[in-house]
GROMACS .gro file of C-alpha atoms in nm:
model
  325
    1UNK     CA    1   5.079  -2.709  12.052
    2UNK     CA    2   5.466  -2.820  12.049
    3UNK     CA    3   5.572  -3.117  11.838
    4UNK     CA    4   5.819  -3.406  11.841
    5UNK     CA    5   5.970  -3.472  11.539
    6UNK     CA    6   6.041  -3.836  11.373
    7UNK     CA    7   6.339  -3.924  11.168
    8UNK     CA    8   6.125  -3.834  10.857
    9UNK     CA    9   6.043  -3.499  10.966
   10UNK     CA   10   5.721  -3.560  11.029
   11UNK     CA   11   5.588  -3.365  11.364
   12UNK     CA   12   5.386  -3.547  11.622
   13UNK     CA   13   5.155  -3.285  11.824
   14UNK     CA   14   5.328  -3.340  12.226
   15UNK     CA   15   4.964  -3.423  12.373
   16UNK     CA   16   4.704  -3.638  12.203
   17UNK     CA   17   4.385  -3.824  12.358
   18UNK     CA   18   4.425  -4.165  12.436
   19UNK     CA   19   4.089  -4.364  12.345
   20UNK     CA   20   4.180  -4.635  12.589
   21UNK     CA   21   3.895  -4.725  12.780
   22UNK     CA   22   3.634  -4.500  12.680
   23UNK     CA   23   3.286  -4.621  12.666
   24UNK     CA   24   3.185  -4.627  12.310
   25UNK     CA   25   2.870  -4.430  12.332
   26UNK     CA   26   3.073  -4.140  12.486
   27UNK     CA   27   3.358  -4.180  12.224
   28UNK     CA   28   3.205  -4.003  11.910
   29UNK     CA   29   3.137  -3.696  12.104
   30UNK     CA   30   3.458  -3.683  12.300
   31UNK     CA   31   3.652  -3.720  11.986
   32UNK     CA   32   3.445  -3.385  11.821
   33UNK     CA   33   3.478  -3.193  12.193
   34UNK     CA   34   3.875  -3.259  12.200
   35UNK     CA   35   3.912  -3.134  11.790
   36UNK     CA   36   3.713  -2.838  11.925
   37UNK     CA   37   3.965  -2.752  12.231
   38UNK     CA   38   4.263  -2.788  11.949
   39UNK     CA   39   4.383  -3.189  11.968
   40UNK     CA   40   4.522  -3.296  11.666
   41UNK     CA   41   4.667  -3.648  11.771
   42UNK     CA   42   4.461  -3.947  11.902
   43UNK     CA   43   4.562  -4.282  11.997
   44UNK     CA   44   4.364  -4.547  11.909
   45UNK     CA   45   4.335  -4.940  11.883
   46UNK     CA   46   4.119  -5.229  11.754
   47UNK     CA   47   4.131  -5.353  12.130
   48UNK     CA   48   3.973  -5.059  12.256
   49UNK     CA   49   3.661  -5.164  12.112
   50UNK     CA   50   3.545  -4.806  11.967
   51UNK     CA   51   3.706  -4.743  11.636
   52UNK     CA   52   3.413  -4.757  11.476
   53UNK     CA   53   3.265  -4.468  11.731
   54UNK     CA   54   3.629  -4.280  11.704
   55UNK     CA   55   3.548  -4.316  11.338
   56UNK     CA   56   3.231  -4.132  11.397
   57UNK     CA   57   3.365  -3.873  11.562
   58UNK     CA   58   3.601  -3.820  11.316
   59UNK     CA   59   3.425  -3.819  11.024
   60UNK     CA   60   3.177  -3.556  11.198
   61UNK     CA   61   3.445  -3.303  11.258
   62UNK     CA   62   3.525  -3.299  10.895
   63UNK     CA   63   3.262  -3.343  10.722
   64UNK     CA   64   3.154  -3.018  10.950
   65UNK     CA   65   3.442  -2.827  10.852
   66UNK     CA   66   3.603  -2.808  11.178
   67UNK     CA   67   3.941  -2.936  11.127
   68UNK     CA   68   4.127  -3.114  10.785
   69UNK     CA   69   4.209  -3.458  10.773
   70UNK     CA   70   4.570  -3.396  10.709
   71UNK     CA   71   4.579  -3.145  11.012
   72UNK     CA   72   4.525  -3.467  11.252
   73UNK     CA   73   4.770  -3.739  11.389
   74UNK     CA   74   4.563  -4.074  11.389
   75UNK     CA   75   4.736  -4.342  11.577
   76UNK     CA   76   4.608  -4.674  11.578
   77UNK     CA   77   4.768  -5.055  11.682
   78UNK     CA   78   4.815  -5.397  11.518
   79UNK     CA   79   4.654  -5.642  11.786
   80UNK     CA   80   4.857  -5.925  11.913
   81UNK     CA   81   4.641  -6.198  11.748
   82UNK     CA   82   4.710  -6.012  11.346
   83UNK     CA   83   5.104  -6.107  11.351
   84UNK     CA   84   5.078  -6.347  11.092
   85UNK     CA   85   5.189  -6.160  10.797
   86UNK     CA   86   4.850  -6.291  10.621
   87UNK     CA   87   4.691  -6.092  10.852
   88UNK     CA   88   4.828  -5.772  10.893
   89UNK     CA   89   4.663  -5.590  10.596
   90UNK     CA   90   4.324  -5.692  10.688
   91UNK     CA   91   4.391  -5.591  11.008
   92UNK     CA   92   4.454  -5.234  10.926
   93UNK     CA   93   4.205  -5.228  10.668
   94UNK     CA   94   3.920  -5.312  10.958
   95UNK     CA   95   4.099  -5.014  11.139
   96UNK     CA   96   4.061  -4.748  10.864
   97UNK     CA   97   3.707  -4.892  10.754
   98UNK     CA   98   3.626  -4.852  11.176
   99UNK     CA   99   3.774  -4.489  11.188
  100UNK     CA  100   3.661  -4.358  10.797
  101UNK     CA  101   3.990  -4.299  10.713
  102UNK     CA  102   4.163  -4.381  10.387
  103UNK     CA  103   4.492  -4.379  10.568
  104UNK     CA  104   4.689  -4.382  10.934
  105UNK     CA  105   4.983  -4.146  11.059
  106UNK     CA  106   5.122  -4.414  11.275
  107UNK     CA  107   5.042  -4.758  11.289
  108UNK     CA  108   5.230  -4.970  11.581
  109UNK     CA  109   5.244  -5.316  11.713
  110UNK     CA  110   5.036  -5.316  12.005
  111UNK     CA  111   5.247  -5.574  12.214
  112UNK     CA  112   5.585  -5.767  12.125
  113UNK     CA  113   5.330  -6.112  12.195
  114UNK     CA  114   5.146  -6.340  11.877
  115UNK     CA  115   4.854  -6.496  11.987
  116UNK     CA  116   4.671  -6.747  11.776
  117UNK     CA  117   4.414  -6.589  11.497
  118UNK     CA  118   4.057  -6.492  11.536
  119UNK     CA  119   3.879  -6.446  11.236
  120UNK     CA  120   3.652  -6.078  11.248
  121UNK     CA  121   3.315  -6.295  11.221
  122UNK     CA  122   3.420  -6.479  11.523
  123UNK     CA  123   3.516  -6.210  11.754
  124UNK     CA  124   3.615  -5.815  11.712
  125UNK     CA  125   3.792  -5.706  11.864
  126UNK     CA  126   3.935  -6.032  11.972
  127UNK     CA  127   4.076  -5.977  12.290
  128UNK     CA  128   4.325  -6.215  12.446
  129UNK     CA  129   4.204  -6.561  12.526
  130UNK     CA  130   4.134  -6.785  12.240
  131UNK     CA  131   3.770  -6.946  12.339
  132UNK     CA  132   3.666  -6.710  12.597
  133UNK     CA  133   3.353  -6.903  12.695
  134UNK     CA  134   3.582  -7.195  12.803
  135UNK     CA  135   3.605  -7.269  13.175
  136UNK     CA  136   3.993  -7.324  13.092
  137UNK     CA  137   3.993  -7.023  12.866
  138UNK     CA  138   4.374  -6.868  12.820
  139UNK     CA  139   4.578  -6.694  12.585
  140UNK     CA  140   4.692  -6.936  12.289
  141UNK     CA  141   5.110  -6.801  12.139
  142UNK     CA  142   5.131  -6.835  11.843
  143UNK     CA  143   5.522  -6.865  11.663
  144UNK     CA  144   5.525  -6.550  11.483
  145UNK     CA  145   5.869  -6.412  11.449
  146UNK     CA  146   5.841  -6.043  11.555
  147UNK     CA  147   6.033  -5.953  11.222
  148UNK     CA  148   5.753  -6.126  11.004
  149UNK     CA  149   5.519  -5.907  11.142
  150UNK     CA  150   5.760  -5.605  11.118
  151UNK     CA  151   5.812  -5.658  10.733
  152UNK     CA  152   5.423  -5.703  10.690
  153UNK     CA  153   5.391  -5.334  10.842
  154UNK     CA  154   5.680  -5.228  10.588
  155UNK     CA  155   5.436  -5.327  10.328
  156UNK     CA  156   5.188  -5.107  10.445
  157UNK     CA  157   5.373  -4.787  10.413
  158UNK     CA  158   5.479  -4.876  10.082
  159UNK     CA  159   5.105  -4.915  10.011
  160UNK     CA  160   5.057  -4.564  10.153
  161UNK     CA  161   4.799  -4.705  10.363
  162UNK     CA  162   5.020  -4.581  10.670
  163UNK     CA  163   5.241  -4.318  10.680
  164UNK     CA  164   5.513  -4.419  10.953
  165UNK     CA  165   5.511  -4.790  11.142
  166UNK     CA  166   5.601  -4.827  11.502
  167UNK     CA  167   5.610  -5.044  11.823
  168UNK     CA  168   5.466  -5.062  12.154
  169UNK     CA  169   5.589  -5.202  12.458
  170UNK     CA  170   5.925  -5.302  12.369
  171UNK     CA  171   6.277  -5.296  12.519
  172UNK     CA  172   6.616  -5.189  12.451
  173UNK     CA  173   6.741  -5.575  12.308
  174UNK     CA  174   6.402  -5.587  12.123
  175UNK     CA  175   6.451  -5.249  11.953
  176UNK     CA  176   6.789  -5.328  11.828
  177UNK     CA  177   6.676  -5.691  11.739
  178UNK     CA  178   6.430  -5.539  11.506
  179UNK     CA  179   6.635  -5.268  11.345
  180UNK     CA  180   6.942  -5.509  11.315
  181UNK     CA  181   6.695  -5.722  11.086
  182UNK     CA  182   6.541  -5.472  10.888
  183UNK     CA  183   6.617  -5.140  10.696
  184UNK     CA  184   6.344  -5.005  10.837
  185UNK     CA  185   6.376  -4.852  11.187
  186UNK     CA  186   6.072  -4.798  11.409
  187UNK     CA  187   5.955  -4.431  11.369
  188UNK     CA  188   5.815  -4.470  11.755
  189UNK     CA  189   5.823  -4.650  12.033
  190UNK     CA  190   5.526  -4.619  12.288
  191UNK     CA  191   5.520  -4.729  12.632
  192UNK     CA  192   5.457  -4.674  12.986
  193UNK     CA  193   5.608  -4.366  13.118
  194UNK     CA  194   5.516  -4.189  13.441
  195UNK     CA  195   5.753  -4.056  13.777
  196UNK     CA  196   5.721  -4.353  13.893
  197UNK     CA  197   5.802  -4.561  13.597
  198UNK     CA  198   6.080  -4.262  13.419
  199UNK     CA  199   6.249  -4.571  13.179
  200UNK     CA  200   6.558  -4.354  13.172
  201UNK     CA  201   6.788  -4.590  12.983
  202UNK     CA  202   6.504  -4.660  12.691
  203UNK     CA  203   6.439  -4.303  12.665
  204UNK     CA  204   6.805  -4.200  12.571
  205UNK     CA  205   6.830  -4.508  12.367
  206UNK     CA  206   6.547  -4.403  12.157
  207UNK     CA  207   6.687  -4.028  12.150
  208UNK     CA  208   7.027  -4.170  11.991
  209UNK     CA  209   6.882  -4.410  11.780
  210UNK     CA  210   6.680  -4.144  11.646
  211UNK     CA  211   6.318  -4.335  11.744
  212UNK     CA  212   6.062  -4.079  11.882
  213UNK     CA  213   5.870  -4.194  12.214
  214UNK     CA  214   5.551  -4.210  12.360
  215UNK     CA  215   5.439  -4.226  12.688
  216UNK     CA  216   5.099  -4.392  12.757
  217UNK     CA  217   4.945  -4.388  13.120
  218UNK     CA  218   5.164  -4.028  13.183
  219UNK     CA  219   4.951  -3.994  13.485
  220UNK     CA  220   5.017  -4.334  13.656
  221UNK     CA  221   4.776  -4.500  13.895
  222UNK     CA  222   4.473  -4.295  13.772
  223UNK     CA  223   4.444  -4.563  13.473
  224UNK     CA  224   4.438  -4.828  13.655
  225UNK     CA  225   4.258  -4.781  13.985
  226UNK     CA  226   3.931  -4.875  13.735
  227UNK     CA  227   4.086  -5.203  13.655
  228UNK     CA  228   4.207  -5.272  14.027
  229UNK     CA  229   4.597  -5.282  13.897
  230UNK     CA  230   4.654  -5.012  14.096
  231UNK     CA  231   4.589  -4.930  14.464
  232UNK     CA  232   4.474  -4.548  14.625
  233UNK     CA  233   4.835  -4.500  14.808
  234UNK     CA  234   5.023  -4.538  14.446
  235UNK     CA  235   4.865  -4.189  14.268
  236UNK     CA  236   5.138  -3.977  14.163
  237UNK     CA  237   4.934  -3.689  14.189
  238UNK     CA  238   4.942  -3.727  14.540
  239UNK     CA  239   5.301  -3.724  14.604
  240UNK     CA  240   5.389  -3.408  14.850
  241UNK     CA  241   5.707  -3.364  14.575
  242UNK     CA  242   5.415  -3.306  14.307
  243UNK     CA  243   5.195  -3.062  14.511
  244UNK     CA  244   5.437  -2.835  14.636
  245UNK     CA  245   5.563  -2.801  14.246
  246UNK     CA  246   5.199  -2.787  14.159
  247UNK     CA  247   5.133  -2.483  14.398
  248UNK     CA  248   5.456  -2.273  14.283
  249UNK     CA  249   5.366  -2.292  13.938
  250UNK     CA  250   4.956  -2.246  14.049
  251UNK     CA  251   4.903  -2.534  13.847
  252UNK     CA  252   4.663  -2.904  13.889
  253UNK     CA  253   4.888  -3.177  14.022
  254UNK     CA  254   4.822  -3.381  13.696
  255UNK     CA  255   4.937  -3.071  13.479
  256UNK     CA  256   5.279  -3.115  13.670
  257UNK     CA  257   5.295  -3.450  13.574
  258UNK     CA  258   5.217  -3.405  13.208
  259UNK     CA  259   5.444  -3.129  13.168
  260UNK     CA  260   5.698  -3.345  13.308
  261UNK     CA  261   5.630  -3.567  13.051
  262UNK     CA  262   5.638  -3.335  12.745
  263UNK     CA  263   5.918  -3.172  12.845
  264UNK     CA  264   6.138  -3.501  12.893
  265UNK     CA  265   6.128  -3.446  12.491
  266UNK     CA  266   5.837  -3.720  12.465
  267UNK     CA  267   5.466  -3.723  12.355
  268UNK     CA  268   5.174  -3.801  12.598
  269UNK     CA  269   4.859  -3.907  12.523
  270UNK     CA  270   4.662  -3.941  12.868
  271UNK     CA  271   4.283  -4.004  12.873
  272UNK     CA  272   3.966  -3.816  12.949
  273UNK     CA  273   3.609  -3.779  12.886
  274UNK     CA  274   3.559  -3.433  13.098
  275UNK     CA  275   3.594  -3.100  12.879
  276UNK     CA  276   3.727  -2.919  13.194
  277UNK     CA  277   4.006  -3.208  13.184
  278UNK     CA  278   4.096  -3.215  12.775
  279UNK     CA  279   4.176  -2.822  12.822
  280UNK     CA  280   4.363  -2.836  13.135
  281UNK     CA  281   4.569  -3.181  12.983
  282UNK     CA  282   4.627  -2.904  12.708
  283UNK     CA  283   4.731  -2.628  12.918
  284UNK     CA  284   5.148  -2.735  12.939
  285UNK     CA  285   5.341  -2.493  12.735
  286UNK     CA  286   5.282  -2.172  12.902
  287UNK     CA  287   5.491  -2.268  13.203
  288UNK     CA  288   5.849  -2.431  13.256
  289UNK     CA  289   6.000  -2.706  13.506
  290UNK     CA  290   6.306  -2.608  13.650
  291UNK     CA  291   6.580  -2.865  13.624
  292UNK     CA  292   6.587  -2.859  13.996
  293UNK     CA  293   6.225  -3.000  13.966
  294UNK     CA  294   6.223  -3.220  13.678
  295UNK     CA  295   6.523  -3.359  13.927
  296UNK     CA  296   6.286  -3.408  14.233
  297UNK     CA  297   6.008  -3.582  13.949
  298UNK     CA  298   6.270  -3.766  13.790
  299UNK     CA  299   6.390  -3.886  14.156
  300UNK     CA  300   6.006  -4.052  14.255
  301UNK     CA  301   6.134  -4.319  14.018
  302UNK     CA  302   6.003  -4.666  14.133
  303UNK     CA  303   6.065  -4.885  13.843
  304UNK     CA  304   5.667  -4.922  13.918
  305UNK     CA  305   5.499  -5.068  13.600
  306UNK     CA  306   5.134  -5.106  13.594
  307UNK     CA  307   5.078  -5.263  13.245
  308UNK     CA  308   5.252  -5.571  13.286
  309UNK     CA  309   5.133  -5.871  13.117
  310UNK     CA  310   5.350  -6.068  13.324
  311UNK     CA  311   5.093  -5.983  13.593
  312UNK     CA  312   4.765  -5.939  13.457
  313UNK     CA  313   4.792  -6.249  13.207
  314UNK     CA  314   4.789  -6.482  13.517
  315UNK     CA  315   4.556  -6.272  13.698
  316UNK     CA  316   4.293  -6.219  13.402
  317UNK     CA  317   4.371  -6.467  13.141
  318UNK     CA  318   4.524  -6.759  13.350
  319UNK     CA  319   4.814  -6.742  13.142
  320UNK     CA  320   5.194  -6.635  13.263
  321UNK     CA  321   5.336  -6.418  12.988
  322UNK     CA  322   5.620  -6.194  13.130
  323UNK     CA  323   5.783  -6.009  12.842
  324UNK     CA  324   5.954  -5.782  13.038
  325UNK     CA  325   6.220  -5.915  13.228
   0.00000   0.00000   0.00000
């Protein structure tokens, strides 16, 4: 397995399971299955709704002796409604209690949005609208400066409760808002990155400003078609580009993709339940892209972004929240 390396010198394993929408009676077992074909990074999040299963799963594989705690790279996310600097503790402190862990490698802000509190006996994970059972039910914003939450996280590292603090779905103005306000620089940024969504401009940014990156959703469409934010025509693994590349190197389509992805320099972390799948999405770093090909990859660019909350708040949660534009 190759690593990335953040500005501490801690390494990040290139490929890690994202737990992203799997069902939480599968999750326990597909957590032990990938430590058994050699992951050592998972991505996690209270709004996936199976920490507590992850947790499981974890706590199987060592108690078992099949793999050391310190040999795996636990990810998990501070959920939009926890930005309150009250809240941020607790917030990771349900986390570890949900995943039996006494402490996180990385622990990022989910989304660059506050939404009001939920209190865990209400509602956990809390999701985005505020009263859910309302027939006018939206998502309530709460004024949270992003830096109050930011210095909250700070805390936690010095608590050694985390070991490096990060952000998700942030831009280039966003990222240098943050580290001109505090002396503590993200350690990573994750967000969408696929051909069709390459980010070129935040990638390098990231690269010289020394902040490691993760792409979620490496493969595209295929996590998405599920939530019908995506339609058939739009599957990278499709593209004629992607085949033809796939059947020189006598490789899967979606192990194109992926090495694509790891070899742009950042970490991937796409999803699966199927064993066949977790050892192919493992399979990247016995084979090379020519630069001719990561070219014709990098050239499917469509500026294409699937996770937009500008789109899905309306559409879901009758609220407009664009935060990327």
């Amino acid at each position: 397995m190759k690593t990335i390396a953040l500005k501490s010198g801690c390494e990040v394993p290139s490929v890690g399971l994202g737990l992203w929408k799997i069902d939480p009676s599968e999750t326990a077992q597909v957590v032990c299955s990938a430590i058994e074909c050699g992951y050592r990074h998972f991505d996690a999040a209270s709004d996936y709704g199976n920490e507590a299963e992850a947790g499981d799963g974890f706590h199987k594989a060592i108690a078992d002796g099949s793999i050391r705690r310190e040999d795996l790279w636990i990810t998990s996310k501070l959920w939009n409604t926890y930005h309150r600097p009250e809240h941020v503790r607790p917030a990771l402190e349900r986390s570890l209690s949900d995943l039996k862990l006494d402490y996180l490698d990385l622990y990022l802000m989910h989304f660059p949005i506050a939404l009001a509190f939920v209190p865990f006996e209400e509602r956990y994970p809390p999701g985005w609208l505020a009263d859910p059972n309302s027939q006018a039910a939206k998502m309530q914003p709460d004024r949270v400066p992003l830096i109050d939450t930011w210095q909250a996280m700070v805390d936690l590292v010095g608590a050694g409760l985390v070991r490096e603090i990060g952000v998700c779905n942030f831009g280039v103005s966003l990222l240098r808002d943050l580290m001109n306000a505090s002396a503590t620089p993200p350690a990573m940024l994750q967000v969408e990155l696929h051909p069709y969504l390459t980010q070129d401009k935040l990638v390098r940014f990231c690269r010289e400003s020394e902040i490691a990156v993760t792409g979620f959703s490496p493969l595209g469409a295929q996590s998405y078609f599920s939530l019908n934010m995506a339609d058939a025509e739009e599957a990278v693994i499709e593209q004629p580009a992607i085949r033809e590349i796939a059947l020189r190197h006598h490789r899967s389509a979606a192990q194109i993709v992926l090495r694509w992805g790891v070899q742009r320099g950042t970490a991937i972390v796409p999803k699966t339940t199927k064993i066949d799948r977790l050892k192919e999405n493992l399979s990247l770093f016995d084979f090379e892209l020519s630069g001719e090909e990561m070219s014709v990859i990098d050239r499917l660019n469509q500026n294409r972004r699937f996770n937009d909350p500008g789109d899905f708040g309306e559409a879901a949660f009758h609220t407009f929240f664009p935060i990327y534009e």
